mmCIF file with all atom_site columns, C-alpha atoms in Angstrom:
data_model
loop_
_atom_site.group_PDB
_atom_site.id
_atom_site.type_symbol
_atom_site.label_atom_id
_atom_site.label_alt_id
_atom_site.label_comp_id
_atom_site.label_asym_id
_atom_site.label_entity_id
_atom_site.label_seq_id
_atom_site.pdbx_PDB_ins_code
_atom_site.Cartn_x
_atom_site.Cartn_y
_atom_site.Cartn_z
_atom_site.occupancy
_atom_site.B_iso_or_equiv
_atom_site.pdbx_formal_charge
_atom_site.auth_seq_id
_atom_site.auth_comp_id
_atom_site.auth_asym_id
_atom_site.auth_atom_id
_atom_site.pdbx_PDB_model_num
ATOM 1   C CA . UNK A 1 1   ? -106.313 -112.613 73.781  1.00 43.00 ? 18  UNK A CA 1
ATOM 2   C CA . UNK A 1 2   ? -105.635 -112.819 70.081  1.00 46.00 ? 19  UNK A CA 1
ATOM 3   C CA . UNK A 1 3   ? -102.214 -114.481 70.481  1.00 44.00 ? 20  UNK A CA 1
ATOM 4   C CA . UNK A 1 4   ? -101.948 -118.185 69.741  1.00 46.00 ? 21  UNK A CA 1
ATOM 5   C CA . UNK A 1 5   ? -98.813  -120.140 70.585  1.00 47.00 ? 22  UNK A CA 1
ATOM 6   C CA . UNK A 1 6   ? -97.918  -122.838 68.089  1.00 48.00 ? 23  UNK A CA 1
ATOM 7   C CA . UNK A 1 7   ? -98.034  -126.415 69.408  1.00 50.00 ? 24  UNK A CA 1
ATOM 8   C CA . UNK A 1 8   ? -94.725  -127.557 67.908  1.00 51.00 ? 25  UNK A CA 1
ATOM 9   C CA . UNK A 1 9   ? -91.359  -126.064 67.176  1.00 52.00 ? 26  UNK A CA 1
ATOM 10  C CA . UNK A 1 10  ? -91.515  -123.420 64.473  1.00 49.00 ? 27  UNK A CA 1
ATOM 11  C CA . UNK A 1 11  ? -89.465  -123.699 61.317  1.00 51.00 ? 28  UNK A CA 1
ATOM 12  C CA . UNK A 1 12  ? -87.294  -120.840 60.143  1.00 52.00 ? 29  UNK A CA 1
ATOM 13  C CA . UNK A 1 13  ? -90.170  -119.657 57.943  1.00 56.00 ? 30  UNK A CA 1
ATOM 14  C CA . UNK A 1 14  ? -92.828  -119.854 60.692  1.00 51.00 ? 31  UNK A CA 1
ATOM 15  C CA . UNK A 1 15  ? -93.201  -117.275 63.450  1.00 47.00 ? 32  UNK A CA 1
ATOM 16  C CA . UNK A 1 16  ? -93.304  -118.534 67.042  1.00 48.00 ? 33  UNK A CA 1
ATOM 17  C CA . UNK A 1 17  ? -96.788  -117.117 67.535  1.00 46.00 ? 34  UNK A CA 1
ATOM 18  C CA . UNK A 1 18  ? -99.608  -115.768 65.396  1.00 44.00 ? 35  UNK A CA 1
ATOM 19  C CA . UNK A 1 19  ? -101.822 -112.776 66.093  1.00 45.00 ? 36  UNK A CA 1
ATOM 20  C CA . UNK A 1 20  ? -105.456 -113.373 65.217  1.00 44.00 ? 37  UNK A CA 1
ATOM 21  C CA . UNK A 1 21  ? -107.538 -110.491 63.956  1.00 43.00 ? 38  UNK A CA 1
ATOM 22  C CA . UNK A 1 22  ? -111.256 -110.124 64.402  1.00 45.00 ? 39  UNK A CA 1
ATOM 23  C CA . UNK A 1 23  ? -113.417 -108.750 61.617  1.00 46.00 ? 40  UNK A CA 1
ATOM 24  C CA . UNK A 1 24  ? -116.395 -106.651 62.600  1.00 49.00 ? 41  UNK A CA 1
ATOM 25  C CA . UNK A 1 25  ? -117.337 -104.326 65.408  1.00 50.00 ? 42  UNK A CA 1
ATOM 26  C CA . UNK A 1 26  ? -116.724 -105.095 69.059  1.00 52.00 ? 43  UNK A CA 1
ATOM 27  C CA . UNK A 1 27  ? -119.815 -106.161 70.996  1.00 52.00 ? 44  UNK A CA 1
ATOM 28  C CA . UNK A 1 28  ? -121.755 -103.307 72.567  1.00 63.00 ? 45  UNK A CA 1
ATOM 29  C CA . UNK A 1 29  ? -121.004 -102.710 76.250  1.00 73.00 ? 46  UNK A CA 1
ATOM 30  C CA . UNK A 1 30  ? -123.576 -104.297 78.512  1.00 74.00 ? 47  UNK A CA 1
ATOM 31  C CA . UNK A 1 31  ? -124.608 -103.567 82.077  1.00 86.00 ? 48  UNK A CA 1
ATOM 32  C CA . UNK A 1 32  ? -122.861 -105.444 84.861  1.00 91.00 ? 49  UNK A CA 1
ATOM 33  C CA . UNK A 1 33  ? -124.450 -108.460 86.478  1.00 92.00 ? 50  UNK A CA 1
ATOM 34  C CA . UNK A 1 34  ? -126.267 -107.370 89.619  1.00 93.00 ? 51  UNK A CA 1
ATOM 35  C CA . UNK A 1 35  ? -124.983 -108.219 93.092  1.00 94.00 ? 52  UNK A CA 1
ATOM 36  C CA . UNK A 1 36  ? -125.908 -107.365 96.682  1.00 96.00 ? 53  UNK A CA 1
ATOM 37  C CA . UNK A 1 37  ? -123.490 -106.886 99.597  1.00 97.00 ? 54  UNK A CA 1
ATOM 38  C CA . UNK A 1 38  ? -123.514 -105.500 103.153 1.00 97.00 ? 55  UNK A CA 1
ATOM 39  C CA . UNK A 1 39  ? -121.997 -102.108 103.989 1.00 97.00 ? 56  UNK A CA 1
ATOM 40  C CA . UNK A 1 40  ? -119.921 -101.093 107.014 1.00 97.00 ? 57  UNK A CA 1
ATOM 41  C CA . UNK A 1 41  ? -123.119 -100.314 108.969 1.00 96.00 ? 58  UNK A CA 1
ATOM 42  C CA . UNK A 1 42  ? -124.881 -103.597 108.202 1.00 96.00 ? 59  UNK A CA 1
ATOM 43  C CA . UNK A 1 43  ? -127.164 -102.238 105.438 1.00 96.00 ? 60  UNK A CA 1
ATOM 44  C CA . UNK A 1 44  ? -127.725 -104.209 102.223 1.00 97.00 ? 61  UNK A CA 1
ATOM 45  C CA . UNK A 1 45  ? -126.537 -102.456 99.053  1.00 96.00 ? 62  UNK A CA 1
ATOM 46  C CA . UNK A 1 46  ? -127.556 -103.669 95.573  1.00 96.00 ? 63  UNK A CA 1
ATOM 47  C CA . UNK A 1 47  ? -125.731 -102.513 92.439  1.00 93.00 ? 64  UNK A CA 1
ATOM 48  C CA . UNK A 1 48  ? -128.841 -102.195 90.252  1.00 92.00 ? 65  UNK A CA 1
ATOM 49  C CA . UNK A 1 49  ? -130.392 -99.789  92.780  1.00 95.00 ? 66  UNK A CA 1
ATOM 50  C CA . UNK A 1 50  ? -127.635 -97.272  91.936  1.00 94.00 ? 67  UNK A CA 1
ATOM 51  C CA . UNK A 1 51  ? -128.885 -96.741  88.362  1.00 91.00 ? 68  UNK A CA 1
ATOM 52  C CA . UNK A 1 52  ? -128.688 -93.093  87.411  1.00 94.00 ? 69  UNK A CA 1
ATOM 53  C CA . UNK A 1 53  ? -125.475 -92.508  89.387  1.00 96.00 ? 70  UNK A CA 1
ATOM 54  C CA . UNK A 1 54  ? -121.829 -92.866  88.431  1.00 97.00 ? 71  UNK A CA 1
ATOM 55  C CA . UNK A 1 55  ? -120.181 -95.528  90.612  1.00 97.00 ? 72  UNK A CA 1
ATOM 56  C CA . UNK A 1 56  ? -116.481 -96.124  91.183  1.00 97.00 ? 73  UNK A CA 1
ATOM 57  C CA . UNK A 1 57  ? -115.707 -99.663  92.395  1.00 96.00 ? 74  UNK A CA 1
ATOM 58  C CA . UNK A 1 58  ? -112.405 -100.899 93.787  1.00 95.00 ? 75  UNK A CA 1
ATOM 59  C CA . UNK A 1 59  ? -111.419 -104.095 95.604  1.00 94.00 ? 76  UNK A CA 1
ATOM 60  C CA . UNK A 1 60  ? -109.752 -104.055 99.030  1.00 92.00 ? 77  UNK A CA 1
ATOM 61  C CA . UNK A 1 61  ? -108.690 -106.150 101.990 1.00 89.00 ? 78  UNK A CA 1
ATOM 62  C CA . UNK A 1 62  ? -108.436 -104.723 105.488 1.00 90.00 ? 79  UNK A CA 1
ATOM 63  C CA . UNK A 1 63  ? -105.108 -106.447 106.091 1.00 84.00 ? 80  UNK A CA 1
ATOM 64  C CA . UNK A 1 64  ? -103.465 -104.802 103.073 1.00 84.00 ? 81  UNK A CA 1
ATOM 65  C CA . UNK A 1 65  ? -100.903 -102.145 103.979 1.00 83.00 ? 82  UNK A CA 1
ATOM 66  C CA . UNK A 1 66  ? -99.810  -101.107 100.491 1.00 86.00 ? 83  UNK A CA 1
ATOM 67  C CA . UNK A 1 67  ? -101.954 -100.680 97.370  1.00 87.00 ? 84  UNK A CA 1
ATOM 68  C CA . UNK A 1 68  ? -105.332 -100.730 99.184  1.00 89.00 ? 85  UNK A CA 1
ATOM 69  C CA . UNK A 1 69  ? -104.140 -97.861  101.372 1.00 91.00 ? 86  UNK A CA 1
ATOM 70  C CA . UNK A 1 70  ? -102.871 -95.899  98.357  1.00 93.00 ? 87  UNK A CA 1
ATOM 71  C CA . UNK A 1 71  ? -106.124 -96.329  96.413  1.00 94.00 ? 88  UNK A CA 1
ATOM 72  C CA . UNK A 1 72  ? -108.191 -95.411  99.482  1.00 95.00 ? 89  UNK A CA 1
ATOM 73  C CA . UNK A 1 73  ? -106.184 -92.190  99.883  1.00 95.00 ? 90  UNK A CA 1
ATOM 74  C CA . UNK A 1 74  ? -106.583 -91.353  96.199  1.00 95.00 ? 91  UNK A CA 1
ATOM 75  C CA . UNK A 1 75  ? -110.329 -91.959  96.375  1.00 96.00 ? 92  UNK A CA 1
ATOM 76  C CA . UNK A 1 76  ? -110.496 -89.747  99.468  1.00 95.00 ? 93  UNK A CA 1
ATOM 77  C CA . UNK A 1 77  ? -108.859 -86.945  97.451  1.00 95.00 ? 94  UNK A CA 1
ATOM 78  C CA . UNK A 1 78  ? -111.308 -87.532  94.602  1.00 95.00 ? 95  UNK A CA 1
ATOM 79  C CA . UNK A 1 79  ? -114.222 -87.502  97.048  1.00 96.00 ? 96  UNK A CA 1
ATOM 80  C CA . UNK A 1 80  ? -113.096 -84.110  98.366  1.00 94.00 ? 97  UNK A CA 1
ATOM 81  C CA . UNK A 1 81  ? -112.780 -82.753  94.816  1.00 94.00 ? 98  UNK A CA 1
ATOM 82  C CA . UNK A 1 82  ? -116.320 -83.935  93.962  1.00 95.00 ? 99  UNK A CA 1
ATOM 83  C CA . UNK A 1 83  ? -117.823 -82.115  96.952  1.00 95.00 ? 100 UNK A CA 1
ATOM 84  C CA . UNK A 1 84  ? -121.616 -82.226  97.163  1.00 95.00 ? 101 UNK A CA 1
ATOM 85  C CA . UNK A 1 85  ? -121.894 -84.431  94.063  1.00 95.00 ? 102 UNK A CA 1
ATOM 86  C CA . UNK A 1 86  ? -120.867 -87.371  96.288  1.00 96.00 ? 103 UNK A CA 1
ATOM 87  C CA . UNK A 1 87  ? -123.912 -89.413  97.165  1.00 95.00 ? 104 UNK A CA 1
ATOM 88  C CA . UNK A 1 88  ? -126.149 -87.344  94.906  1.00 96.00 ? 105 UNK A CA 1
ATOM 89  C CA . UNK A 1 89  ? -124.536 -88.119  91.532  1.00 96.00 ? 106 UNK A CA 1
ATOM 90  C CA . UNK A 1 90  ? -121.473 -90.224  92.366  1.00 97.00 ? 107 UNK A CA 1
ATOM 91  C CA . UNK A 1 91  ? -120.895 -93.213  94.671  1.00 97.00 ? 108 UNK A CA 1
ATOM 92  C CA . UNK A 1 92  ? -117.792 -95.157  95.671  1.00 98.00 ? 109 UNK A CA 1
ATOM 93  C CA . UNK A 1 93  ? -117.921 -98.876  96.506  1.00 98.00 ? 110 UNK A CA 1
ATOM 94  C CA . UNK A 1 94  ? -114.854 -100.468 98.103  1.00 97.00 ? 111 UNK A CA 1
ATOM 95  C CA . UNK A 1 95  ? -115.568 -104.201 97.890  1.00 96.00 ? 112 UNK A CA 1
ATOM 96  C CA . UNK A 1 96  ? -113.817 -106.725 100.130 1.00 93.00 ? 113 UNK A CA 1
ATOM 97  C CA . UNK A 1 97  ? -112.074 -109.754 98.684  1.00 89.00 ? 114 UNK A CA 1
ATOM 98  C CA . UNK A 1 98  ? -111.575 -111.513 102.015 1.00 89.00 ? 115 UNK A CA 1
ATOM 99  C CA . UNK A 1 99  ? -114.714 -112.811 103.759 1.00 89.00 ? 116 UNK A CA 1
ATOM 100 C CA . UNK A 1 100 ? -112.588 -114.495 106.465 1.00 85.00 ? 117 UNK A CA 1
ATOM 101 C CA . UNK A 1 101 ? -111.273 -111.162 107.786 1.00 86.00 ? 118 UNK A CA 1
ATOM 102 C CA . UNK A 1 102 ? -113.361 -108.337 106.340 1.00 91.00 ? 119 UNK A CA 1
ATOM 103 C CA . UNK A 1 103 ? -116.484 -108.077 108.466 1.00 94.00 ? 120 UNK A CA 1
ATOM 104 C CA . UNK A 1 104 ? -118.497 -104.843 108.311 1.00 96.00 ? 121 UNK A CA 1
ATOM 105 C CA . UNK A 1 105 ? -116.801 -103.779 111.590 1.00 96.00 ? 122 UNK A CA 1
ATOM 106 C CA . UNK A 1 106 ? -113.313 -104.528 110.195 1.00 95.00 ? 123 UNK A CA 1
ATOM 107 C CA . UNK A 1 107 ? -114.072 -102.527 107.035 1.00 96.00 ? 124 UNK A CA 1
ATOM 108 C CA . UNK A 1 108 ? -115.418 -99.616  109.103 1.00 96.00 ? 125 UNK A CA 1
ATOM 109 C CA . UNK A 1 109 ? -112.213 -99.683  111.174 1.00 96.00 ? 126 UNK A CA 1
ATOM 110 C CA . UNK A 1 110 ? -110.035 -99.742  108.034 1.00 95.00 ? 127 UNK A CA 1
ATOM 111 C CA . UNK A 1 111 ? -111.942 -96.783  106.580 1.00 96.00 ? 128 UNK A CA 1
ATOM 112 C CA . UNK A 1 112 ? -111.713 -94.763  109.803 1.00 96.00 ? 129 UNK A CA 1
ATOM 113 C CA . UNK A 1 113 ? -107.964 -95.409  110.073 1.00 94.00 ? 130 UNK A CA 1
ATOM 114 C CA . UNK A 1 114 ? -107.630 -93.764  106.672 1.00 93.00 ? 131 UNK A CA 1
ATOM 115 C CA . UNK A 1 115 ? -109.951 -90.808  107.420 1.00 93.00 ? 132 UNK A CA 1
ATOM 116 C CA . UNK A 1 116 ? -112.712 -91.888  105.048 1.00 95.00 ? 133 UNK A CA 1
ATOM 117 C CA . UNK A 1 117 ? -115.888 -89.804  104.933 1.00 95.00 ? 134 UNK A CA 1
ATOM 118 C CA . UNK A 1 118 ? -118.776 -92.252  104.408 1.00 96.00 ? 135 UNK A CA 1
ATOM 119 C CA . UNK A 1 119 ? -120.844 -89.677  102.481 1.00 94.00 ? 136 UNK A CA 1
ATOM 120 C CA . UNK A 1 120 ? -121.501 -91.523  99.231  1.00 96.00 ? 137 UNK A CA 1
ATOM 121 C CA . UNK A 1 121 ? -118.838 -94.134  100.002 1.00 98.00 ? 138 UNK A CA 1
ATOM 122 C CA . UNK A 1 122 ? -119.626 -97.687  101.164 1.00 98.00 ? 139 UNK A CA 1
ATOM 123 C CA . UNK A 1 123 ? -117.218 -100.431 102.213 1.00 98.00 ? 140 UNK A CA 1
ATOM 124 C CA . UNK A 1 124 ? -118.904 -103.692 101.264 1.00 97.00 ? 141 UNK A CA 1
ATOM 125 C CA . UNK A 1 125 ? -118.565 -107.253 102.525 1.00 96.00 ? 142 UNK A CA 1
ATOM 126 C CA . UNK A 1 126 ? -120.544 -110.464 102.363 1.00 95.00 ? 143 UNK A CA 1
ATOM 127 C CA . UNK A 1 127 ? -120.314 -114.227 102.203 1.00 95.00 ? 144 UNK A CA 1
ATOM 128 C CA . UNK A 1 128 ? -117.667 -115.892 100.068 1.00 92.00 ? 145 UNK A CA 1
ATOM 129 C CA . UNK A 1 129 ? -120.296 -116.517 97.369  1.00 94.00 ? 146 UNK A CA 1
ATOM 130 C CA . UNK A 1 130 ? -121.553 -112.935 97.399  1.00 95.00 ? 147 UNK A CA 1
ATOM 131 C CA . UNK A 1 131 ? -118.040 -111.497 97.148  1.00 92.00 ? 148 UNK A CA 1
ATOM 132 C CA . UNK A 1 132 ? -117.195 -113.925 94.353  1.00 91.00 ? 149 UNK A CA 1
ATOM 133 C CA . UNK A 1 133 ? -120.274 -112.777 92.408  1.00 93.00 ? 150 UNK A CA 1
ATOM 134 C CA . UNK A 1 134 ? -119.197 -109.132 92.771  1.00 92.00 ? 151 UNK A CA 1
ATOM 135 C CA . UNK A 1 135 ? -115.631 -109.929 91.722  1.00 89.00 ? 152 UNK A CA 1
ATOM 136 C CA . UNK A 1 136 ? -116.793 -111.926 88.704  1.00 90.00 ? 153 UNK A CA 1
ATOM 137 C CA . UNK A 1 137 ? -119.159 -109.156 87.619  1.00 91.00 ? 154 UNK A CA 1
ATOM 138 C CA . UNK A 1 138 ? -116.064 -107.016 86.978  1.00 91.00 ? 155 UNK A CA 1
ATOM 139 C CA . UNK A 1 139 ? -113.683 -109.781 85.937  1.00 85.00 ? 156 UNK A CA 1
ATOM 140 C CA . UNK A 1 140 ? -111.387 -108.799 88.806  1.00 82.00 ? 157 UNK A CA 1
ATOM 141 C CA . UNK A 1 141 ? -108.717 -111.273 89.918  1.00 71.00 ? 158 UNK A CA 1
ATOM 142 C CA . UNK A 1 142 ? -107.741 -112.352 93.432  1.00 60.00 ? 159 UNK A CA 1
ATOM 143 C CA . UNK A 1 143 ? -105.551 -115.164 94.721  1.00 49.00 ? 160 UNK A CA 1
ATOM 144 C CA . UNK A 1 144 ? -104.124 -116.217 98.073  1.00 58.00 ? 161 UNK A CA 1
ATOM 145 C CA . UNK A 1 145 ? -100.375 -116.182 98.688  1.00 62.00 ? 162 UNK A CA 1
ATOM 146 C CA . UNK A 1 146 ? -99.470  -118.283 101.772 1.00 62.00 ? 163 UNK A CA 1
ATOM 147 C CA . UNK A 1 147 ? -97.401  -116.632 104.486 1.00 66.00 ? 164 UNK A CA 1
ATOM 148 C CA . UNK A 1 148 ? -96.243  -118.973 107.219 1.00 63.00 ? 165 UNK A CA 1
ATOM 149 C CA . UNK A 1 149 ? -98.391  -121.794 108.531 1.00 64.00 ? 166 UNK A CA 1
ATOM 150 C CA . UNK A 1 150 ? -101.998 -121.759 109.616 1.00 59.00 ? 167 UNK A CA 1
ATOM 151 C CA . UNK A 1 151 ? -105.383 -121.743 107.939 1.00 58.00 ? 168 UNK A CA 1
ATOM 152 C CA . UNK A 1 152 ? -105.735 -117.943 107.779 1.00 61.00 ? 169 UNK A CA 1
ATOM 153 C CA . UNK A 1 153 ? -102.039 -117.135 107.195 1.00 63.00 ? 170 UNK A CA 1
ATOM 154 C CA . UNK A 1 154 ? -102.086 -115.625 103.707 1.00 51.00 ? 171 UNK A CA 1
ATOM 155 C CA . UNK A 1 155 ? -101.880 -112.395 101.762 1.00 61.00 ? 172 UNK A CA 1
ATOM 156 C CA . UNK A 1 156 ? -104.270 -111.577 98.932  1.00 57.00 ? 173 UNK A CA 1
ATOM 157 C CA . UNK A 1 157 ? -102.913 -110.424 95.601  1.00 62.00 ? 174 UNK A CA 1
ATOM 158 C CA . UNK A 1 158 ? -105.616 -108.783 93.529  1.00 57.00 ? 175 UNK A CA 1
ATOM 159 C CA . UNK A 1 159 ? -106.674 -106.468 90.734  1.00 78.00 ? 176 UNK A CA 1
ATOM 160 C CA . UNK A 1 160 ? -105.746 -102.891 91.641  1.00 81.00 ? 177 UNK A CA 1
ATOM 161 C CA . UNK A 1 161 ? -107.673 -100.856 89.066  1.00 90.00 ? 178 UNK A CA 1
ATOM 162 C CA . UNK A 1 162 ? -110.778 -98.886  89.992  1.00 93.00 ? 179 UNK A CA 1
ATOM 163 C CA . UNK A 1 163 ? -113.780 -99.477  87.735  1.00 94.00 ? 180 UNK A CA 1
ATOM 164 C CA . UNK A 1 164 ? -115.757 -96.460  86.518  1.00 95.00 ? 181 UNK A CA 1
ATOM 165 C CA . UNK A 1 165 ? -119.401 -97.463  86.011  1.00 95.00 ? 182 UNK A CA 1
ATOM 166 C CA . UNK A 1 166 ? -121.717 -95.085  84.148  1.00 95.00 ? 183 UNK A CA 1
ATOM 167 C CA . UNK A 1 167 ? -125.345 -94.194  84.945  1.00 94.00 ? 184 UNK A CA 1
ATOM 168 C CA . UNK A 1 168 ? -126.592 -97.219  82.958  1.00 92.00 ? 185 UNK A CA 1
ATOM 169 C CA . UNK A 1 169 ? -124.446 -99.703  84.917  1.00 94.00 ? 186 UNK A CA 1
ATOM 170 C CA . UNK A 1 170 ? -121.796 -100.178 82.200  1.00 93.00 ? 187 UNK A CA 1
ATOM 171 C CA . UNK A 1 171 ? -118.046 -100.173 82.989  1.00 93.00 ? 188 UNK A CA 1
ATOM 172 C CA . UNK A 1 172 ? -116.600 -97.306  80.959  1.00 92.00 ? 189 UNK A CA 1
ATOM 173 C CA . UNK A 1 173 ? -113.024 -97.265  82.212  1.00 91.00 ? 190 UNK A CA 1
ATOM 174 C CA . UNK A 1 174 ? -110.483 -99.006  84.427  1.00 92.00 ? 191 UNK A CA 1
ATOM 175 C CA . UNK A 1 175 ? -108.399 -96.416  86.260  1.00 92.00 ? 192 UNK A CA 1
ATOM 176 C CA . UNK A 1 176 ? -105.012 -97.566  87.613  1.00 90.00 ? 193 UNK A CA 1
ATOM 177 C CA . UNK A 1 177 ? -103.577 -96.393  90.946  1.00 89.00 ? 194 UNK A CA 1
ATOM 178 C CA . UNK A 1 178 ? -101.792 -93.078  90.643  1.00 87.00 ? 195 UNK A CA 1
ATOM 179 C CA . UNK A 1 179 ? -104.374 -91.612  88.271  1.00 85.00 ? 196 UNK A CA 1
ATOM 180 C CA . UNK A 1 180 ? -107.517 -91.677  90.387  1.00 84.00 ? 197 UNK A CA 1
ATOM 181 C CA . UNK A 1 181 ? -107.696 -88.209  91.871  1.00 84.00 ? 198 UNK A CA 1
ATOM 182 C CA . UNK A 1 182 ? -107.172 -86.079  88.760  1.00 84.00 ? 199 UNK A CA 1
ATOM 183 C CA . UNK A 1 183 ? -107.913 -88.597  85.995  1.00 87.00 ? 200 UNK A CA 1
ATOM 184 C CA . UNK A 1 184 ? -110.933 -89.932  87.840  1.00 88.00 ? 201 UNK A CA 1
ATOM 185 C CA . UNK A 1 185 ? -112.343 -86.433  88.322  1.00 91.00 ? 202 UNK A CA 1
ATOM 186 C CA . UNK A 1 186 ? -112.022 -85.706  84.598  1.00 91.00 ? 203 UNK A CA 1
ATOM 187 C CA . UNK A 1 187 ? -113.631 -89.031  83.624  1.00 92.00 ? 204 UNK A CA 1
ATOM 188 C CA . UNK A 1 188 ? -116.511 -88.614  86.069  1.00 92.00 ? 205 UNK A CA 1
ATOM 189 C CA . UNK A 1 189 ? -117.209 -85.058  84.927  1.00 92.00 ? 206 UNK A CA 1
ATOM 190 C CA . UNK A 1 190 ? -117.176 -86.199  81.295  1.00 91.00 ? 207 UNK A CA 1
ATOM 191 C CA . UNK A 1 191 ? -119.800 -88.861  82.014  1.00 90.00 ? 208 UNK A CA 1
ATOM 192 C CA . UNK A 1 192 ? -121.935 -86.506  84.120  1.00 89.00 ? 209 UNK A CA 1
ATOM 193 C CA . UNK A 1 193 ? -121.949 -83.818  81.408  1.00 87.00 ? 210 UNK A CA 1
ATOM 194 C CA . UNK A 1 194 ? -122.536 -86.215  78.503  1.00 84.00 ? 211 UNK A CA 1
ATOM 195 C CA . UNK A 1 195 ? -125.485 -87.942  80.186  1.00 73.00 ? 212 UNK A CA 1
ATOM 196 C CA . UNK A 1 196 ? -127.444 -84.831  81.138  1.00 69.00 ? 213 UNK A CA 1
#
């Protein structure tokens, strides 16, 4: 954003691209669009019903063996550090990107394989349309990368940040893998203290 490539070859006096500047303040943050999904136990979970709590949201697939596992482990460490604030003041939502594979039972199995405590932490799935609405609410990206032949032979590349949503439903930060346990704890505590 803000970079415009020129349509024709630039002369010696013209730069190859121009950086546009915007005058005025950035628009005020606004609450996320609402969405509803199904958790690992078959219960419906709606984002707007979590108002008043800090929510961390990440995107996963049960067939992922790399970044999804790392982020799940980091969130588990953060959950342990938060102690009894989990569920009461803070929630984690791990949202599936793959409706073809990620049933509630598959998500529950993935979570159990990685020693997840479900206290205040839900693994969410739904129809393709429901998952797309959740992904679009955050502006998260996901795309299929074919592997071999067959209709369901693909890997999913996707956004790896975890979104920190404040008590009013506004995304306040995107936390990259590697910084979740300590950085996430600091950011959550800052929001909890400032909104008391």
